[in-house]
Coordinates of C-alpha atoms in Angstrom, one line a residue:
Chain S
D675 CA -7.9 168.6 -24.4
V676 CA -9.5 165.2 -24.3
K677 CA -8.4 163.0 -27.1
V678 CA -10.1 159.9 -28.3
T679 CA -8.2 158.1 -31.1
Q680 CA -9.3 155.2 -33.3
S681 CA -6.9 152.9 -34.9
S682 CA -8.0 153.4 -38.5
R683 CA -10.0 156.0 -40.4
Y684 CA -10.8 153.6 -43.3
L685 CA -10.8 149.8 -43.3
V686 CA -11.7 147.3 -45.9
K687 CA -12.3 143.7 -44.9
R688 CA -13.7 140.6 -46.5
T689 CA -16.8 138.6 -45.4
G690 CA -15.9 136.2 -42.6
E691 CA -12.8 138.0 -41.4
K692 CA -12.3 138.8 -37.8
V693 CA -12.0 142.6 -37.4
F694 CA -10.5 144.6 -34.5
L695 CA -11.4 148.2 -34.0
E696 CA -9.3 149.9 -31.4
C697 CA -10.1 153.0 -29.4
V698 CA -7.9 154.8 -26.9
Q699 CA -8.7 157.8 -24.7
D700 CA -6.2 159.9 -22.8
M701 CA -8.3 161.5 -20.1
D702 CA -8.7 158.7 -17.6
H703 CA -12.4 158.4 -18.4
E704 CA -14.3 155.6 -16.7
N705 CA -16.9 155.2 -19.4
M706 CA -16.4 154.1 -23.0
F707 CA -18.8 153.5 -25.8
W708 CA -19.0 152.0 -29.3
Y709 CA -21.6 153.2 -31.8
R710 CA -22.3 152.5 -35.4
Q711 CA -23.7 155.3 -37.6
D712 CA -25.8 154.6 -40.6
P713 CA -27.7 157.2 -42.8
G714 CA -31.1 157.9 -41.5
L715 CA -30.6 155.9 -38.4
G716 CA -28.4 158.1 -36.3
L717 CA -26.0 156.5 -33.9
R718 CA -26.9 153.2 -32.4
L719 CA -25.1 151.9 -29.3
I720 CA -23.4 148.6 -29.7
Y721 CA -21.6 148.1 -26.4
F722 CA -20.4 150.3 -23.5
S723 CA -18.2 149.9 -20.5
Y724 CA -18.2 151.6 -17.1
D725 CA -15.0 150.2 -15.9
V726 CA -12.1 147.9 -16.7
K727 CA -13.2 144.4 -17.5
M728 CA -16.8 145.5 -17.5
K729 CA -19.0 145.5 -20.5
E730 CA -22.7 146.1 -21.1
K731 CA -24.7 145.4 -24.2
G732 CA -26.3 148.3 -26.0
D733 CA -29.1 148.2 -28.5
I734 CA -27.4 146.2 -31.3
P735 CA -24.7 143.9 -29.8
E736 CA -25.4 140.9 -32.2
G737 CA -22.3 140.1 -34.2
Y738 CA -20.0 142.1 -32.0
S739 CA -17.9 141.7 -28.9
V740 CA -15.8 144.1 -26.9
S741 CA -12.7 144.0 -24.7
R742 CA -11.6 146.4 -22.0
E743 CA -8.4 145.2 -20.4
K744 CA -7.1 148.7 -19.6
K745 CA -8.9 151.8 -18.6
E746 CA -7.8 153.8 -21.6
R747 CA -8.5 151.2 -24.3
F748 CA -11.8 149.8 -25.6
S749 CA -11.8 147.4 -28.5
L750 CA -14.7 146.4 -30.7
I751 CA -14.4 143.0 -32.3
L752 CA -16.4 141.7 -35.3
E753 CA -16.1 138.0 -34.9
S754 CA -17.0 137.2 -38.5
A755 CA -17.5 140.3 -40.6
S756 CA -20.6 140.5 -42.8
T757 CA -21.6 143.0 -45.4
N758 CA -24.4 144.4 -43.2
Q759 CA -21.7 145.5 -40.8
T760 CA -20.4 148.0 -43.4
S761 CA -20.8 151.2 -41.5
M762 CA -19.1 154.1 -39.7
Y763 CA -18.0 153.1 -36.2
L764 CA -17.6 155.8 -33.6
C765 CA -16.0 155.4 -30.2
A766 CA -16.7 157.8 -27.3
S767 CA -15.7 158.2 -23.7
S768 CA -17.1 160.1 -20.8
T769 CA -16.3 160.7 -17.2
G770 CA -18.5 160.1 -14.1
T771 CA -20.2 157.1 -12.7
S772 CA -23.5 157.3 -14.5
G773 CA -22.3 157.8 -18.1
H774 CA -24.6 160.7 -18.5
N775 CA -22.0 163.4 -19.0
E776 CA -20.7 164.9 -22.1
Q777 CA -19.3 162.2 -24.5
F778 CA -16.0 162.8 -26.3
F779 CA -15.9 161.1 -29.7
G780 CA -13.1 159.8 -31.8
P781 CA -12.9 160.6 -35.6
G782 CA -14.6 157.4 -36.6
T783 CA -13.6 154.3 -38.6
R784 CA -15.4 153.8 -41.9
L785 CA -15.5 150.0 -42.3
T786 CA -16.4 148.4 -45.6
V787 CA -17.0 144.6 -45.7
L788 CA -16.8 143.1 -49.2
Chain M
S903 CA -40.4 156.2 -34.8
Q904 CA -37.3 156.6 -32.8
Q905 CA -36.6 158.3 -29.5
G906 CA -34.7 161.5 -30.0
E907 CA -36.0 162.3 -33.5
E908 CA -34.9 165.6 -35.0
D909 CA -37.0 167.8 -37.1
P910 CA -36.5 168.9 -39.8
Q911 CA -34.2 166.3 -41.5
A912 CA -32.6 169.0 -43.5
L913 CA -32.5 172.8 -43.3
S914 CA -30.9 175.3 -45.6
I915 CA -30.5 179.0 -44.6
Q916 CA -28.6 182.1 -45.5
E917 CA -25.7 183.2 -43.5
G918 CA -26.8 185.5 -40.7
E919 CA -30.2 183.9 -40.3
N920 CA -31.3 181.9 -37.3
A921 CA -31.6 178.1 -37.4
T922 CA -34.0 176.1 -35.3
M923 CA -34.0 172.3 -34.9
N924 CA -36.4 170.3 -32.9
C925 CA -36.0 167.0 -31.1
S926 CA -38.8 164.8 -29.8
Y927 CA -38.4 161.8 -27.5
K928 CA -40.6 159.2 -25.9
T929 CA -39.5 158.2 -22.5
S930 CA -38.3 159.8 -19.3
I931 CA -34.8 161.3 -19.4
N932 CA -32.1 162.4 -17.0
N933 CA -30.7 164.9 -19.5
L934 CA -30.7 165.7 -23.2
Q935 CA -27.6 166.7 -25.1
W936 CA -27.0 168.2 -28.5
Y937 CA -24.0 167.3 -30.7
R938 CA -22.6 168.6 -34.0
Q939 CA -20.9 166.5 -36.6
N940 CA -19.0 167.9 -39.5
S941 CA -18.9 165.8 -42.6
G942 CA -17.3 162.4 -42.1
R943 CA -16.0 163.3 -38.6
G944 CA -16.7 162.4 -35.0
L945 CA -19.3 164.2 -33.0
V946 CA -18.6 167.3 -30.9
H947 CA -20.7 168.0 -27.8
L948 CA -22.5 171.3 -27.9
I949 CA -24.7 171.6 -24.8
L950 CA -26.3 169.5 -22.1
I951 CA -29.7 170.3 -20.5
R952 CA -30.9 168.5 -17.4
S953 CA -34.5 167.3 -17.0
N954 CA -35.1 170.0 -14.3
E955 CA -33.9 172.8 -16.6
R956 CA -36.0 174.6 -19.1
E957 CA -33.5 176.7 -21.0
K958 CA -29.8 176.9 -21.5
H959 CA -27.5 179.2 -23.4
S960 CA -24.0 178.8 -24.7
G961 CA -22.6 181.5 -27.0
R962 CA -24.9 181.6 -30.1
L963 CA -26.7 178.5 -29.0
R964 CA -30.0 178.4 -27.1
V965 CA -31.5 175.1 -26.0
T966 CA -35.0 174.6 -24.5
L967 CA -36.5 171.6 -23.0
D968 CA -40.2 170.9 -22.4
T969 CA -40.5 167.6 -20.5
S970 CA -44.3 167.8 -20.6
K971 CA -44.2 167.6 -24.4
K972 CA -41.0 165.5 -24.5
S973 CA -39.3 167.9 -26.8
S974 CA -36.3 170.1 -27.1
S975 CA -35.2 172.7 -29.5
L976 CA -31.8 174.0 -30.5
L977 CA -31.5 177.6 -31.8
I978 CA -28.4 178.8 -33.5
T979 CA -28.5 182.6 -33.9
A980 CA -26.6 184.6 -36.6
S981 CA -25.6 181.5 -38.4
R982 CA -22.2 181.2 -40.2
A983 CA -21.0 179.1 -43.0
A984 CA -18.9 177.2 -40.5
D985 CA -22.2 176.0 -38.8
T986 CA -22.8 173.8 -41.7
A987 CA -23.0 170.3 -40.2
S988 CA -25.3 167.6 -38.9
Y989 CA -26.9 168.2 -35.5
F990 CA -28.0 165.3 -33.2
C991 CA -29.9 165.2 -30.0
A992 CA -29.2 162.5 -27.6
T993 CA -31.3 161.5 -24.6
F994 CA -29.9 159.9 -21.5
H995 CA -31.8 157.9 -19.0
Y996 CA -29.9 155.7 -16.5
D997 CA -27.9 153.4 -18.7
K998 CA -29.7 154.1 -21.9
V999 CA -28.5 156.7 -24.4
I1000 CA -30.3 157.2 -27.6
F1001 CA -29.3 159.4 -30.5
G1002 CA -31.7 160.7 -33.1
P1003 CA -31.1 160.5 -36.9
G1004 CA -30.0 164.2 -37.0
T1005 CA -30.7 167.4 -38.8
S1006 CA -28.5 168.4 -41.7
L1007 CA -27.9 172.1 -41.7
S1008 CA -26.5 174.0 -44.6
V1009 CA -25.6 177.7 -44.2
I1010 CA -25.2 179.4 -47.5
P1011 CA -22.6 182.3 -47.5

């Protein structure tokens, strides 16, 4: 079974801190995604990556950056956390060259910024 | 309104009844996918329907797609308490993926 793991289920940080969210998948998937999920808004795509060292902006990249140094790992970085980044963060991966295939999700990280 | 909007926002039914959720979208798509999310967890893929398909089945799930109306529906037959979850549609078009806000389904035993 595909497994996508995220480094923390719950995280509490202070405003201005640099925050790292880690995601690892074990199925050699080419594509990886970071979303945030807020009530009433569904999932919104922050960044995605189709290959190592590649990154593409999603719909809401402001305030975030990503890193993909290895195929299995995709990190989301909040350069200077703000209270409006309090949210559930979901990582996903998929196979194929187009990113259109089934996405496998991690359990999510609920981040609270105080 | 958003692409991939589900309707209704919330649905409560008795165990054994059928549940129908609808999804509307605005732009062209390559495929449309439905996902389930149990409370506080990650999403689980249910079914994918391509833009040239009209209907697809998987166990108790039936998905239809009407590209002329830019809409899709998810039918869960003979619902069970374990079907209680949020259901999301997601549209895929080239490098764009858009999830709707979801339908919260409660199945009462």
